[in-house]
């Protein structure tokens, strides 16, 4: 079961029009990476701090050339229609490290079965358009370390509700089965 939950005003109630693009659904969510350089944990990229300076200790960083297939990923905790992913790069150096990295949306941590939304070119802030359903977002880069200052995952909702994979959030009879949900731009109302 999926629960229909209003992202702005509360559990399961329709109070009219809402912007169909949400706030950042990755903020504060658990994140992992293939390796970690020093203390630069994966969760630094979901902490809301967009500082691009390594000395600020807010940058997720994989362990250099010792990782032949580095990746970083965030578990969104629910299935969303991912509209776009904003990637904040380092600004003190090394912006090219993410040049050629893939942004992938998948249903689980096995990102190789997911959909590649785009390839990064390493400008200070990049927006990758996705419009793909999923619950995990991965940045994968073959043979090069990954440094990410922040990732924002913007999910798309219809005007009434977001889709959450937690039936305990379902007050009364507003739950929908998976067959009642369609993640296409044509049916956002």
PDB file of C-alpha atoms in Angstrom, residues 3-4 8 25 44 60 92 105 124 147-148 168:
ATOM      1  CA  UNK A   3      -0.309   6.440   1.484  1.00  0.00           C
ATOM      2  CA  UNK A   4      -1.367   9.772   0.097  1.00  0.00           C
ATOM      3  CA  UNK A   8       2.699  20.950   3.021  1.00  0.00           C
ATOM      4  CA  UNK A  25      13.492  15.173  -0.287  1.00  0.00           C
ATOM      5  CA  UNK A  44      27.793  15.522   4.538  1.00  0.00           C
ATOM      6  CA  UNK A  60      31.394  13.926   1.073  1.00  0.00           C
ATOM      7  CA  UNK A  92      37.992  25.739  -3.685  1.00  0.00           C
ATOM      8  CA  UNK A 105      17.696   6.954 -10.044  1.00  0.00           C
ATOM      9  CA  UNK A 124      29.781  24.867  -9.490  1.00  0.00           C
ATOM     10  CA  UNK A 147      33.568  14.891  -3.932  1.00  0.00           C
ATOM     11  CA  UNK A 148      30.068  16.280  -3.368  1.00  0.00           C
ATOM     12  CA  UNK A 168       1.177   3.430   8.695  1.00  0.00           C
TER      13      UNK A 168
END
